[in-house]
CSV table of C-alpha atoms in Angstrom, one decimal:
chain,number,residue,atom,x,y,z
A,1,ASP,CA,13.0,3.6,-14.9
A,2,GLY,CA,9.7,4.5,-13.2
A,3,ARG,CA,8.2,1.0,-13.2
A,4,VAL,CA,5.8,0.3,-10.3
A,5,PHE,CA,4.4,-3.0,-9.0
A,6,ALA,CA,1.4,-3.4,-6.7
A,7,SER,CA,0.6,-6.1,-4.2
A,8,GLY,CA,-2.2,-6.9,-1.8
A,9,GLY,CA,-2.3,-9.3,1.0
A,10,ALA,CA,-3.7,-10.9,4.1
A,11,ASP,CA,-2.7,-7.8,6.1
A,12,HIS,CA,-5.5,-5.9,4.4
A,13,LYS,CA,-3.0,-3.6,2.7
A,14,VAL,CA,-2.3,-2.6,-0.9
A,15,LYS,CA,1.4,-1.7,-1.4
A,16,LEU,CA,3.3,0.0,-4.3
A,17,TRP,CA,6.8,-1.1,-5.0
A,18,SER,CA,9.6,0.4,-7.0
A,19,ASP,CA,11.2,-1.9,-9.6
A,20,ALA,CA,14.4,0.1,-9.4
A,21,SER,CA,14.9,0.0,-5.7
A,22,GLY,CA,12.8,-3.0,-4.7
A,23,PHE,CA,11.3,-1.0,-1.8
A,24,CYS,CA,7.7,-0.3,-0.9
A,25,PHE,CA,7.0,3.5,-1.3
A,26,ALA,CA,3.3,3.6,-0.6
A,27,THR,CA,0.8,1.7,1.5
A,28,PHE,CA,-3.0,1.9,1.4
A,29,ALA,CA,-4.7,0.5,4.5
A,30,ASP,CA,-8.4,1.1,3.5
A,31,HIS,CA,-9.6,-2.5,3.3
A,32,SER,CA,-11.0,-4.3,6.4
A,33,ALA,CA,-10.2,-7.9,5.1
A,34,PRO,CA,-7.5,-9.6,3.0
A,35,VAL,CA,-6.9,-8.1,-0.4
A,36,THR,CA,-7.5,-10.8,-3.1
A,37,ALA,CA,-6.5,-9.0,-6.3
A,38,VAL,CA,-4.9,-5.8,-7.6
A,39,THR,CA,-4.8,-4.5,-11.2
A,40,PHE,CA,-3.7,-1.3,-12.9
A,41,ALA,CA,-6.3,0.3,-15.2
A,42,LYS,CA,-5.4,-0.4,-18.8
A,43,GLY,CA,-4.1,2.7,-20.6
A,44,SER,CA,-3.5,4.5,-17.4
A,45,GLY,CA,-0.5,4.4,-15.2
A,46,THR,CA,-2.2,6.4,-12.5
A,47,VAL,CA,-5.2,4.2,-11.5
A,48,LEU,CA,-5.1,1.0,-9.5
A,49,PHE,CA,-8.0,-1.2,-8.5
A,50,SER,CA,-8.0,-3.6,-5.5
A,51,ALA,CA,-10.6,-6.3,-4.5
A,52,SER,CA,-11.0,-7.6,-1.0
A,53,ARG,CA,-12.9,-10.1,1.0
A,54,ASP,CA,-14.5,-7.1,2.7
A,55,GLY,CA,-16.8,-7.0,-0.3
A,56,THR,CA,-15.4,-3.8,-1.8
A,57,VAL,CA,-13.4,-2.9,-4.9
A,58,ARG,CA,-11.4,0.3,-4.4
A,59,ALA,CA,-9.9,2.6,-7.0
A,60,TYR,CA,-6.7,4.5,-6.1
A,61,ASP,CA,-5.4,7.6,-7.7
A,62,LEU,CA,-1.6,7.0,-7.8
A,63,ALA,CA,-0.8,10.6,-8.7
A,64,LYS,CA,-2.4,11.8,-5.5
A,65,TYR,CA,-2.0,8.6,-3.5
A,66,ARG,CA,-5.6,8.4,-2.4
A,67,ASN,CA,-8.7,6.2,-2.6
A,68,PHE,CA,-11.2,8.0,-4.8
A,69,ARG,CA,-13.9,5.4,-5.3
A,70,VAL,CA,-15.4,2.4,-3.4
A,71,LEU,CA,-17.6,-0.1,-5.1
A,72,GLU,CA,-19.6,-2.7,-3.3
A,73,ALA,CA,-19.1,-6.1,-4.9
A,74,PRO,CA,-21.5,-9.1,-4.6
A,75,PRO,CA,-19.9,-12.0,-2.5
A,76,THR,CA,-19.2,-14.0,-5.7
A,77,ALA,CA,-17.1,-11.3,-7.3
A,78,ARG,CA,-14.6,-10.5,-4.6
A,79,SER,CA,-11.7,-12.6,-5.7
A,80,SER,CA,-10.7,-10.8,-8.9
A,81,THR,CA,-10.5,-7.5,-10.7
A,82,SER,CA,-10.3,-6.4,-14.3
A,83,ALA,CA,-10.1,-3.0,-15.9
A,84,ASP,CA,-10.4,-1.6,-19.4
A,85,ARG,CA,-10.7,1.9,-20.7
A,86,ALA,CA,-14.2,3.1,-21.6
A,87,ASP,CA,-14.0,4.8,-25.0
């Protein structure tokens, strides 16, 4: 049915999972510390954000399977992410 789930963990990796098969089909290993949050951009099925204790928020293009933006986050903002469309 095309549904995708994302996870992030202590292994510093962001993983994409297929709801239909239950298998991981993509892994991003760009963070250098545990991943504390992942969220899909609202209104877009092709952008995923991840936050990490390494002080970064990373944006992933799920159509091309690549990290296209790295944002430096202040230490107090590393444990969560939120995304909304800019109109």
